[in-house]
Amino acid sequence: MDKKNDVNEMDKKEFIETEIKSDSLLKKTIQSILRWVLIVLGSILIGGLLVFFTLYYPAQQELGLADTNLRNARETMITQAEQIASLKTENEIQRRNLENSNETIITQDEQIASLETILENANEIIISQDNQIASLQTENETLQTTLVSTTLHLDVVNTLSGLRGASLAVVANDYVGARLYLFKASEVLDTLSRRLGTDQKDVFSAMQKSASLALIDVQKNLKSAKPELDQLINNLLQLEDNLFSTP
C-alpha cells in the first residue's frame, strides 16, 4: 500500500509540474503577442503625429503667411491705384491751367507710368500668391485625408487587438478577460462604423452582430466563442486589407 501511495504522489507531482509549465508558456505567449501589438500601435500613432507636425502644421502656417501677404499686396494695390487717380486728376488740372508747364506734365506722366508698372507688378504678385494659396490648400486637403486614413487604420488595429486578446483569453479560460476585450472591441467597432459612414454599413452591422454573438457565447460557454472570434478576426483582417493595402 505504501508503494502505491508513493507512486500516486509522484504522478500528482508530475501532473502539477506539467500544468505549471503549460500555464507559464501560455502567459509568455500572451505577453509576447501583446508586446508586438503595442509596438504596432505605437508605430502607427508616431507616424500619424509625424505627418501632423512635419507636414500638416507647417503647411497651415505657410497658408496663413501667404494670406497675410495677399492682403498686404491688395492694400498696396488700392493705395497705388488711388495715387494714380490723384496724379491723373492733378495732371488734367495742370494741363488746363498751366499749358506752358510741359516739363512738369512730362514728369508726372513718367510718375504715372512708373506707378502703373508697379501696379502691374503688384497684380503679378497677387496672381502668384493666389496660385501658392491654391497649392497649399490642395496640400492641406491631402494631409487631412492622410490623417483621417491613419486614424481609421489605428481604430482597425485597436479592434483587432481587442479581438485577439479575447481569443487568447478564451484559450486561457479567462472569462473576465474575454468579456473585457470583447467590450472594448465592440466600442471601437461602433466608432469605425460612424466614421466610415454608409459605404461599409452592412459590413460593420455583420461584425457588430458577430461580436454580440461572441459575447453571448462567452457568457454561456467560454470555449464555444472561439470559432466566432476567429471568423470575426478574419473578416476584420480582410477589411483592413481592402481599405489600407497599397496597390
Tab-separated table of N, CA and C in Angstrom, residues 30-193:
chain	number	residue	atom	x	y	z
A	30	ILE	N	1.099	35.074	-24.526
A	30	ILE	CA	0.202	36.235	-24.472
A	30	ILE	C	1.000	37.524	-24.319
A	31	GLN	N	1.983	37.508	-23.417
A	31	GLN	CA	2.806	38.707	-23.212
A	31	GLN	C	3.546	39.099	-24.483
A	32	SER	N	4.037	38.122	-25.231
A	32	SER	CA	4.764	38.412	-26.471
A	32	SER	C	3.843	39.034	-27.508
A	33	ILE	N	2.624	38.463	-27.642
A	33	ILE	CA	1.672	38.990	-28.615
A	33	ILE	C	1.279	40.424	-28.258
A	34	LEU	N	0.969	40.643	-26.959
A	34	LEU	CA	0.579	41.982	-26.515
A	34	LEU	C	1.703	42.993	-26.733
A	35	ARG	N	2.933	42.535	-26.501
A	35	ARG	CA	4.080	43.432	-26.697
A	35	ARG	C	4.180	43.885	-28.159
A	36	TRP	N	3.991	42.941	-29.105
A	36	TRP	CA	4.061	43.301	-30.528
A	36	TRP	C	2.882	44.177	-30.942
A	37	VAL	N	1.716	43.896	-30.351
A	37	VAL	CA	0.546	44.730	-30.655
A	37	VAL	C	0.808	46.169	-30.218
A	38	LEU	N	1.379	46.339	-29.004
A	38	LEU	CA	1.698	47.686	-28.508
A	38	LEU	C	2.729	48.373	-29.391
A	39	ILE	N	3.709	47.593	-29.884
A	39	ILE	CA	4.732	48.168	-30.772
A	39	ILE	C	4.095	48.681	-32.066
A	40	VAL	N	3.174	47.869	-32.649
A	40	VAL	CA	2.499	48.259	-33.883
A	40	VAL	C	1.657	49.507	-33.659
A	41	LEU	N	0.896	49.514	-32.532
A	41	LEU	CA	0.057	50.683	-32.218
A	41	LEU	C	0.909	51.935	-32.037
A	42	GLY	N	2.026	51.777	-31.319
A	42	GLY	CA	2.915	52.916	-31.104
A	42	GLY	C	3.484	53.446	-32.409
A	43	SER	N	3.847	52.523	-33.330
A	43	SER	CA	4.412	52.937	-34.616
A	43	SER	C	3.389	53.727	-35.439
A	44	ILE	N	2.129	53.225	-35.452
A	44	ILE	CA	1.089	53.926	-36.220
A	44	ILE	C	0.815	55.297	-35.626
A	45	LEU	N	0.741	55.366	-34.285
A	45	LEU	CA	0.474	56.650	-33.623
A	45	LEU	C	1.593	57.645	-33.891
A	46	ILE	N	2.854	57.180	-33.781
A	46	ILE	CA	4.000	58.055	-34.040
A	46	ILE	C	3.980	58.531	-35.495
A	47	GLY	N	3.607	57.611	-36.424
A	47	GLY	CA	3.518	58.011	-37.829
A	47	GLY	C	2.489	59.095	-38.050
A	48	GLY	N	1.312	58.940	-37.377
A	48	GLY	CA	0.284	59.974	-37.503
A	48	GLY	C	0.751	61.308	-36.967
A	49	LEU	N	1.455	61.282	-35.803
A	49	LEU	CA	1.956	62.530	-35.222
A	49	LEU	C	3.015	63.175	-36.111
A	50	LEU	N	3.889	62.339	-36.723
A	50	LEU	CA	4.916	62.879	-37.624
A	50	LEU	C	4.273	63.559	-38.838
A	51	VAL	N	3.224	62.920	-39.392
A	51	VAL	CA	2.516	63.526	-40.522
A	51	VAL	C	1.950	64.878	-40.135
A	52	PHE	N	1.364	64.923	-38.901
A	52	PHE	CA	0.737	66.185	-38.457
A	52	PHE	C	1.770	67.278	-38.269
A	53	PHE	N	2.870	66.987	-37.520
A	53	PHE	CA	3.804	68.042	-37.140
A	53	PHE	C	4.809	68.390	-38.236
A	54	THR	N	5.091	67.452	-39.158
A	54	THR	CA	6.081	67.746	-40.200
A	54	THR	C	5.452	68.254	-41.490
A	55	LEU	N	4.175	67.950	-41.731
A	55	LEU	CA	3.551	68.354	-42.987
A	55	LEU	C	2.334	69.253	-42.771
A	56	TYR	N	1.368	68.753	-42.017
A	56	TYR	CA	0.098	69.476	-41.881
A	56	TYR	C	0.280	70.821	-41.192
A	57	TYR	N	0.933	70.858	-40.023
A	57	TYR	CA	1.050	72.108	-39.260
A	57	TYR	C	1.889	73.153	-40.000
A	58	PRO	N	3.114	72.804	-40.569
A	58	PRO	CA	3.859	73.812	-41.343
A	58	PRO	C	3.069	74.327	-42.547
A	59	ALA	N	2.294	73.436	-43.187
A	59	ALA	CA	1.505	73.881	-44.341
A	59	ALA	C	0.468	74.905	-43.928
A	60	GLN	N	-0.136	74.727	-42.748
A	60	GLN	CA	-1.109	75.688	-42.239
A	60	GLN	C	-0.455	77.044	-41.990
A	61	GLN	N	0.779	77.018	-41.430
A	61	GLN	CA	1.483	78.273	-41.177
A	61	GLN	C	1.808	78.995	-42.491
A	62	GLU	N	2.262	78.232	-43.511
A	62	GLU	CA	2.568	78.834	-44.805
A	62	GLU	C	1.314	79.433	-45.431
A	63	LEU	N	0.198	78.737	-45.268
A	63	LEU	CA	-1.060	79.236	-45.824
A	63	LEU	C	-1.446	80.561	-45.167
A	64	GLY	N	-1.297	80.649	-43.846
A	64	GLY	CA	-1.620	81.894	-43.136
A	64	GLY	C	-0.714	83.033	-43.572
A	65	LEU	N	0.617	82.737	-43.746
A	65	LEU	CA	1.558	83.771	-44.169
A	65	LEU	C	1.236	84.266	-45.574
A	66	ALA	N	0.902	83.312	-46.471
A	66	ALA	CA	0.569	83.698	-47.840
A	66	ALA	C	-0.692	84.553	-47.874
A	67	ASP	N	-1.661	84.219	-47.019
A	67	ASP	CA	-2.896	85.008	-46.955
A	67	ASP	C	-2.610	86.430	-46.474
A	68	THR	N	-1.717	86.561	-45.464
A	68	THR	CA	-1.346	87.893	-44.966
A	68	THR	C	-0.657	88.705	-46.062
A	69	ASN	N	0.269	88.074	-46.791
A	69	ASN	CA	0.966	88.757	-47.884
A	69	ASN	C	-0.012	89.211	-48.965
A	70	LEU	N	-1.017	88.355	-49.226
A	70	LEU	CA	-2.004	88.711	-50.247
A	70	LEU	C	-2.805	89.937	-49.829
A	71	ARG	N	-3.219	89.963	-48.545
A	71	ARG	CA	-3.968	91.132	-48.070
A	71	ARG	C	-3.117	92.404	-48.159
A	72	ASN	N	-1.825	92.284	-47.765
A	72	ASN	CA	-0.932	93.458	-47.849
A	72	ASN	C	-0.768	93.934	-49.277
A	73	ALA	N	-0.638	92.979	-50.212
A	73	ALA	CA	-0.461	93.350	-51.613
A	73	ALA	C	-1.709	94.037	-52.153
A	74	ARG	N	-2.885	93.533	-51.728
A	74	ARG	CA	-4.130	94.163	-52.185
A	74	ARG	C	-4.265	95.588	-51.638
A	75	GLU	N	-3.893	95.763	-50.362
A	75	GLU	CA	-3.937	97.104	-49.792
A	75	GLU	C	-2.975	98.043	-50.529
A	76	THR	N	-1.783	97.514	-50.850
A	76	THR	CA	-0.810	98.321	-51.601
A	76	THR	C	-1.360	98.697	-52.974
A	77	MET	N	-2.026	97.740	-53.623
A	77	MET	CA	-2.595	97.991	-54.948
A	77	MET	C	-3.653	99.085	-54.883
A	78	ILE	N	-4.514	99.006	-53.832
A	78	ILE	CA	-5.567	100.030	-53.679
A	78	ILE	C	-4.941	101.408	-53.468
A	79	THR	N	-3.910	101.464	-52.592
A	79	THR	CA	-3.236	102.743	-52.311
A	79	THR	C	-2.611	103.307	-53.573
A	80	GLN	N	-1.938	102.424	-54.327
A	80	GLN	CA	-1.289	102.891	-55.551
A	80	GLN	C	-2.310	103.295	-56.611
A	81	ALA	N	-3.437	102.599	-56.652
A	81	ALA	CA	-4.490	102.990	-57.606
A	81	ALA	C	-5.033	104.367	-57.262
A	82	GLU	N	-5.185	104.623	-55.943
A	82	GLU	CA	-5.657	105.933	-55.515
A	82	GLU	C	-4.632	107.022	-55.871
A	83	GLN	N	-3.338	106.674	-55.714
A	83	GLN	CA	-2.296	107.636	-56.078
A	83	GLN	C	-2.329	107.940	-57.578
A	84	ILE	N	-2.537	106.899	-58.360
A	84	ILE	CA	-2.606	107.108	-59.820
A	84	ILE	C	-3.778	108.011	-60.176
A	85	ALA	N	-4.929	107.743	-59.554
A	85	ALA	CA	-6.102	108.571	-59.836
A	85	ALA	C	-5.858	110.026	-59.445
A	86	SER	N	-5.192	110.198	-58.273
A	86	SER	CA	-4.900	111.551	-57.816
A	86	SER	C	-3.958	112.269	-58.769
A	87	LEU	N	-2.904	111.542	-59.202
A	87	LEU	CA	-1.947	112.157	-60.126
A	87	LEU	C	-2.589	112.488	-61.469
A	88	LYS	N	-3.478	111.612	-61.932
A	88	LYS	CA	-4.156	111.889	-63.202
A	88	LYS	C	-5.035	113.136	-63.096
A	89	THR	N	-5.725	113.264	-61.967
A	89	THR	CA	-6.567	114.451	-61.761
A	89	THR	C	-5.718	115.716	-61.738
A	90	GLU	N	-4.603	115.617	-60.976
A	90	GLU	CA	-3.706	116.776	-60.886
A	90	GLU	C	-3.122	117.100	-62.253
A	91	ASN	N	-2.821	116.080	-63.013
A	91	ASN	CA	-2.252	116.279	-64.339
A	91	ASN	C	-3.223	117.007	-65.259
A	92	GLU	N	-4.501	116.602	-65.186
A	92	GLU	CA	-5.504	117.260	-66.029
A	92	GLU	C	-5.688	118.731	-65.637
A	93	ILE	N	-5.641	119.022	-64.337
A	93	ILE	CA	-5.760	120.414	-63.875
A	93	ILE	C	-4.595	121.243	-64.384
A	94	GLN	N	-3.394	120.657	-64.298
A	94	GLN	CA	-2.207	121.380	-64.752
A	94	GLN	C	-2.228	121.576	-66.271
A	95	ARG	N	-2.796	120.595	-66.966
A	95	ARG	CA	-2.890	120.756	-68.421
A	95	ARG	C	-3.792	121.943	-68.784
A	96	ARG	N	-4.886	122.061	-68.024
A	96	ARG	CA	-5.821	123.167	-68.332
A	96	ARG	C	-5.270	124.523	-67.887
A	97	ASN	N	-4.636	124.539	-66.721
A	97	ASN	CA	-4.228	125.843	-66.142
A	97	ASN	C	-2.789	126.221	-66.462
A	98	LEU	N	-1.955	125.268	-66.745
A	98	LEU	CA	-0.538	125.566	-66.989
A	98	LEU	C	-0.106	124.937	-68.309
A	99	GLU	N	-0.584	125.515	-69.388
A	99	GLU	CA	-0.283	124.960	-70.712
A	99	GLU	C	1.217	125.012	-71.012
A	100	ASN	N	1.911	125.943	-70.379
A	100	ASN	CA	3.338	126.078	-70.651
A	100	ASN	C	4.195	125.205	-69.729
A	101	SER	N	3.547	124.489	-68.831
A	101	SER	CA	4.329	123.667	-67.882
A	101	SER	C	4.510	122.259	-68.433
A	102	ASN	N	5.076	122.173	-69.624
A	102	ASN	CA	5.240	120.872	-70.277
A	102	ASN	C	6.198	119.957	-69.503
A	103	GLU	N	7.197	120.548	-68.930
A	103	GLU	CA	8.171	119.709	-68.226
A	103	GLU	C	7.526	119.027	-67.011
A	104	THR	N	6.680	119.828	-66.340
A	104	THR	CA	6.000	119.252	-65.180
A	104	THR	C	5.071	118.112	-65.591
A	105	ILE	N	4.339	118.327	-66.703
A	105	ILE	CA	3.423	117.295	-67.192
A	105	ILE	C	4.189	116.032	-67.569
A	106	ILE	N	5.321	116.235	-68.247
A	106	ILE	CA	6.125	115.074	-68.654
A	106	ILE	C	6.591	114.287	-67.433
A	107	THR	N	7.038	115.047	-66.417
A	107	THR	CA	7.490	114.386	-65.182
A	107	THR	C	6.372	113.575	-64.537
A	108	GLN	N	5.196	114.194	-64.488
A	108	GLN	CA	4.076	113.486	-63.881
A	108	GLN	C	3.629	112.288	-64.714
A	109	ASP	N	3.722	112.414	-66.054
A	109	ASP	CA	3.428	111.270	-66.913
A	109	ASP	C	4.380	110.111	-66.618
A	110	GLU	N	5.638	110.467	-66.402
A	110	GLU	CA	6.615	109.425	-66.067
A	110	GLU	C	6.278	108.771	-64.719
A	111	GLN	N	5.818	109.633	-63.768
A	111	GLN	CA	5.420	109.075	-62.473
A	111	GLN	C	4.221	108.116	-62.619
A	112	ILE	N	3.281	108.533	-63.459
A	112	ILE	CA	2.117	107.679	-63.694
A	112	ILE	C	2.544	106.354	-64.318
A	113	ALA	N	3.432	106.438	-65.308
A	113	ALA	CA	3.910	105.215	-65.965
A	113	ALA	C	4.612	104.303	-64.963
A	114	SER	N	5.418	104.952	-64.080
A	114	SER	CA	6.125	104.166	-63.068
A	114	SER	C	5.143	103.479	-62.118
A	115	LEU	N	4.124	104.253	-61.693
A	115	LEU	CA	3.135	103.673	-60.788
A	115	LEU	C	2.313	102.577	-61.467
A	116	GLU	N	2.026	102.790	-62.751
A	116	GLU	CA	1.289	101.751	-63.482
A	116	GLU	C	2.123	100.469	-63.593
A	117	THR	N	3.453	100.650	-63.779
A	117	THR	CA	4.334	99.483	-63.798
A	117	THR	C	4.324	98.767	-62.454
A	118	ILE	N	4.370	99.568	-61.369
A	118	ILE	CA	4.311	98.988	-60.023
A	118	ILE	C	2.992	98.233	-59.815
A	119	LEU	N	1.906	98.841	-60.335
A	119	LEU	CA	0.597	98.211	-60.195
A	119	LEU	C	0.552	96.877	-60.952
A	120	GLU	N	1.130	96.860	-62.149
A	120	GLU	CA	1.171	95.609	-62.916
A	120	GLU	C	1.989	94.543	-62.171
A	121	ASN	N	3.112	94.995	-61.576
A	121	ASN	CA	3.922	94.050	-60.789
A	121	ASN	C	3.146	93.519	-59.584
A	122	ALA	N	2.386	94.429	-58.964
A	122	ALA	CA	1.582	94.011	-57.818
A	122	ALA	C	0.535	92.978	-58.231
A	123	ASN	N	-0.065	93.203	-59.417
A	123	ASN	CA	-1.046	92.229	-59.918
A	123	ASN	C	-0.397	90.869	-60.166
A	124	GLU	N	0.824	90.897	-60.691
A	124	GLU	CA	1.535	89.629	-60.925
A	124	GLU	C	1.834	88.923	-59.598
A	125	ILE	N	2.190	89.723	-58.573
A	125	ILE	CA	2.448	89.140	-57.250
A	125	ILE	C	1.178	88.501	-56.696
A	126	ILE	N	0.045	89.217	-56.868
A	126	ILE	CA	-1.225	88.678	-56.370
A	126	ILE	C	-1.566	87.363	-57.063
A	127	ILE	N	-1.369	87.328	-58.381
A	127	ILE	CA	-1.652	86.094	-59.129
A	127	ILE	C	-0.762	84.956	-58.634
A	128	SER	N	0.533	85.265	-58.423
A	128	SER	CA	1.463	84.250	-57.934
A	128	SER	C	1.053	83.745	-56.553
A	129	GLN	N	0.663	84.675	-55.674
A	129	GLN	CA	0.269	84.271	-54.325
A	129	GLN	C	-1.053	83.505	-54.326
A	130	ASP	N	-1.960	83.870	-55.257
A	130	ASP	CA	-3.196	83.085	-55.396
A	130	ASP	C	-2.881	81.643	-55.780
A	131	ASN	N	-1.913	81.486	-56.680
A	131	ASN	CA	-1.504	80.131	-57.081
A	131	ASN	C	-0.894	79.367	-55.907
A	132	GLN	N	-0.084	80.090	-55.106
A	132	GLN	CA	0.513	79.453	-53.935
A	132	GLN	C	-0.556	79.018	-52.937
A	133	ILE	N	-1.563	79.872	-52.738
A	133	ILE	CA	-2.647	79.532	-51.805
A	133	ILE	C	-3.402	78.300	-52.299
A	134	ALA	N	-3.684	78.260	-53.613
A	134	ALA	CA	-4.388	77.091	-54.170
A	134	ALA	C	-3.575	75.819	-53.966
A	135	SER	N	-2.241	75.937	-54.187
A	135	SER	CA	-1.378	74.770	-53.996
A	135	SER	C	-1.356	74.316	-52.540
A	136	LEU	N	-1.264	75.300	-51.615
A	136	LEU	CA	-1.249	74.968	-50.190
A	136	LEU	C	-2.581	74.374	-49.739
A	137	GLN	N	-3.680	74.878	-50.293
A	137	GLN	CA	-4.989	74.323	-49.945
A	137	GLN	C	-5.108	72.866	-50.407
A	138	THR	N	-4.599	72.590	-51.610
A	138	THR	CA	-4.613	71.210	-52.110
A	138	THR	C	-3.767	70.303	-51.218
A	139	GLU	N	-2.581	70.807	-50.834
A	139	GLU	CA	-1.708	70.027	-49.954
A	139	GLU	C	-2.368	69.810	-48.594
A	140	ASN	N	-3.059	70.841	-48.105
A	140	ASN	CA	-3.747	70.731	-46.817
A	140	ASN	C	-4.838	69.661	-46.868
A	141	GLU	N	-5.599	69.640	-47.971
A	141	GLU	CA	-6.651	68.623	-48.121
A	141	GLU	C	-6.047	67.222	-48.170
A	142	THR	N	-4.906	67.094	-48.855
A	142	THR	CA	-4.242	65.782	-48.916
A	142	THR	C	-3.797	65.330	-47.535
A	143	LEU	N	-3.237	66.259	-46.758
A	143	LEU	CA	-2.783	65.928	-45.407
A	143	LEU	C	-3.959	65.555	-44.507
A	144	GLN	N	-5.074	66.255	-44.648
A	144	GLN	CA	-6.249	65.924	-43.847
A	144	GLN	C	-6.756	64.525	-44.184
A	145	THR	N	-6.741	64.184	-45.487
A	145	THR	CA	-7.157	62.837	-45.908
A	145	THR	C	-6.230	61.785	-45.315
A	146	THR	N	-4.912	62.064	-45.325
A	146	THR	CA	-3.952	61.128	-44.751
A	146	THR	C	-4.171	60.956	-43.255
A	147	LEU	N	-4.470	62.062	-42.573
A	147	LEU	CA	-4.708	61.994	-41.127
A	147	LEU	C	-5.945	61.164	-40.808
A	148	VAL	N	-7.012	61.347	-41.601
A	148	VAL	CA	-8.240	60.562	-41.390
A	148	VAL	C	-7.962	59.082	-41.628
A	149	SER	N	-7.214	58.771	-42.711
A	149	SER	CA	-6.901	57.379	-43.017
A	149	SER	C	-6.077	56.734	-41.904
A	150	THR	N	-5.103	57.500	-41.359
A	150	THR	CA	-4.272	56.969	-40.275
A	150	THR	C	-5.105	56.692	-39.033
A	151	THR	N	-6.046	57.592	-38.724
A	151	THR	CA	-6.916	57.400	-37.560
A	151	THR	C	-7.792	56.167	-37.733
A	152	LEU	N	-8.349	55.991	-38.948
A	152	LEU	CA	-9.174	54.805	-39.214
A	152	LEU	C	-8.363	53.523	-39.077
A	153	HIS	N	-7.144	53.554	-39.606
A	153	HIS	CA	-6.295	52.366	-39.523
A	153	HIS	C	-5.972	52.027	-38.071
A	154	LEU	N	-5.737	53.060	-37.271
A	154	LEU	CA	-5.465	52.844	-35.846
A	154	LEU	C	-6.675	52.214	-35.156
A	155	ASP	N	-7.878	52.648	-35.519
A	155	ASP	CA	-9.087	52.038	-34.937
A	155	ASP	C	-9.211	50.567	-35.319
A	156	VAL	N	-8.884	50.253	-36.588
A	156	VAL	CA	-8.944	48.848	-37.026
A	156	VAL	C	-7.949	48.000	-36.238
A	157	VAL	N	-6.730	48.540	-36.061
A	157	VAL	CA	-5.711	47.808	-35.302
A	157	VAL	C	-6.144	47.619	-33.849
A	158	ASN	N	-6.754	48.650	-33.257
A	158	ASN	CA	-7.251	48.525	-31.883
A	158	ASN	C	-8.325	47.451	-31.772
A	159	THR	N	-9.215	47.398	-32.775
A	159	THR	CA	-10.261	46.371	-32.767
A	159	THR	C	-9.650	44.981	-32.879
A	160	LEU	N	-8.691	44.829	-33.796
A	160	LEU	CA	-8.014	43.537	-33.939
A	160	LEU	C	-7.316	43.145	-32.643
A	161	SER	N	-6.711	44.119	-31.978
A	161	SER	CA	-6.039	43.845	-30.712
A	161	SER	C	-7.032	43.319	-29.676
A	162	GLY	N	-8.202	43.969	-29.602
A	162	GLY	CA	-9.205	43.527	-28.644
A	162	GLY	C	-9.714	42.127	-28.947
A	163	LEU	N	-9.973	41.859	-30.234
A	163	LEU	CA	-10.479	40.537	-30.614
A	163	LEU	C	-9.435	39.447	-30.373
A	164	ARG	N	-8.187	39.740	-30.690
A	164	ARG	CA	-7.143	38.736	-30.442
A	164	ARG	C	-6.937	38.507	-28.944
A	165	GLY	N	-7.031	39.601	-28.160
A	165	GLY	CA	-6.938	39.446	-26.719
A	165	GLY	C	-8.072	38.582	-26.184
A	166	ALA	N	-9.288	38.794	-26.722
A	166	ALA	CA	-10.419	37.973	-26.294
A	166	ALA	C	-10.215	36.515	-26.670
A	167	SER	N	-9.676	36.280	-27.887
A	167	SER	CA	-9.428	34.899	-28.321
A	167	SER	C	-8.408	34.210	-27.416
A	168	LEU	N	-7.338	34.930	-27.074
A	168	LEU	CA	-6.334	34.357	-26.174
A	168	LEU	C	-6.918	34.111	-24.784
A	169	ALA	N	-7.793	35.021	-24.336
A	169	ALA	CA	-8.421	34.842	-23.027
A	169	ALA	C	-9.329	33.610	-23.023
A	170	VAL	N	-10.003	33.363	-24.143
A	170	VAL	CA	-10.839	32.159	-24.250
A	170	VAL	C	-9.975	30.912	-24.155
A	171	VAL	N	-8.849	30.934	-24.882
A	171	VAL	CA	-7.936	29.782	-24.830
A	171	VAL	C	-7.424	29.568	-23.405
A	172	ALA	N	-7.179	30.677	-22.707
A	172	ALA	CA	-6.670	30.584	-21.333
A	172	ALA	C	-7.789	30.363	-20.314
A	173	ASN	N	-9.027	30.225	-20.809
A	173	ASN	CA	-10.185	30.007	-19.926
A	173	ASN	C	-10.368	31.191	-18.970
A	174	ASP	N	-10.092	32.413	-19.491
A	174	ASP	CA	-10.197	33.637	-18.685
A	174	ASP	C	-11.499	34.346	-19.069
A	175	TYR	N	-12.568	34.099	-18.328
A	175	TYR	CA	-13.889	34.647	-18.638
A	175	TYR	C	-13.891	36.176	-18.534
A	176	VAL	N	-13.329	36.699	-17.453
A	176	VAL	CA	-13.320	38.150	-17.239
A	176	VAL	C	-12.525	38.852	-18.339
A	177	GLY	N	-11.352	38.322	-18.668
A	177	GLY	CA	-10.538	38.932	-19.710
A	177	GLY	C	-11.227	38.900	-21.065
A	178	ALA	N	-11.882	37.765	-21.386
A	178	ALA	CA	-12.577	37.648	-22.669
A	178	ALA	C	-13.688	38.687	-22.785
A	179	ARG	N	-14.483	38.873	-21.725
A	179	ARG	CA	-15.564	39.874	-21.743
A	179	ARG	C	-14.996	41.289	-21.891
A	180	LEU	N	-13.927	41.581	-21.153
A	180	LEU	CA	-13.339	42.916	-21.205
A	180	LEU	C	-12.835	43.247	-22.608
A	181	TYR	N	-12.092	42.323	-23.223
A	181	TYR	CA	-11.579	42.560	-24.577
A	181	TYR	C	-12.725	42.693	-25.582
A	182	LEU	N	-13.777	41.890	-25.434
A	182	LEU	CA	-14.902	41.958	-26.362
A	182	LEU	C	-15.650	43.288	-26.248
A	183	PHE	N	-15.832	43.772	-25.011
A	183	PHE	CA	-16.494	45.071	-24.829
A	183	PHE	C	-15.693	46.182	-25.511
A	184	LYS	N	-14.369	46.166	-25.321
A	184	LYS	CA	-13.525	47.207	-25.933
A	184	LYS	C	-13.573	47.119	-27.453
A	185	ALA	N	-13.512	45.886	-27.992
A	185	ALA	CA	-13.566	45.713	-29.449
A	185	ALA	C	-14.905	46.197	-30.002
A	186	SER	N	-16.005	45.945	-29.296
A	186	SER	CA	-17.321	46.387	-29.744
A	186	SER	C	-17.410	47.914	-29.782
A	187	GLU	N	-16.824	48.573	-28.772
A	187	GLU	CA	-16.842	50.036	-28.750
A	187	GLU	C	-16.094	50.622	-29.944
A	188	VAL	N	-14.934	50.064	-30.267
A	188	VAL	CA	-14.158	50.578	-31.410
A	188	VAL	C	-14.879	50.275	-32.721
A	189	LEU	N	-15.559	49.124	-32.803
A	189	LEU	CA	-16.347	48.811	-33.995
A	189	LEU	C	-17.445	49.860	-34.202
A	190	ASP	N	-18.085	50.281	-33.134
A	190	ASP	CA	-19.103	51.335	-33.235
A	190	ASP	C	-18.489	52.626	-33.764
A	191	THR	N	-17.304	52.977	-33.247
A	191	THR	CA	-16.616	54.195	-33.714
A	191	THR	C	-16.272	54.102	-35.194
A	192	LEU	N	-15.746	52.946	-35.608
A	192	LEU	CA	-15.408	52.743	-37.017
A	192	LEU	C	-16.643	52.857	-37.908
A	193	SER	N	-17.751	52.276	-37.457
A	193	SER	CA	-18.992	52.322	-38.241
A	193	SER	C	-19.439	53.763	-38.462
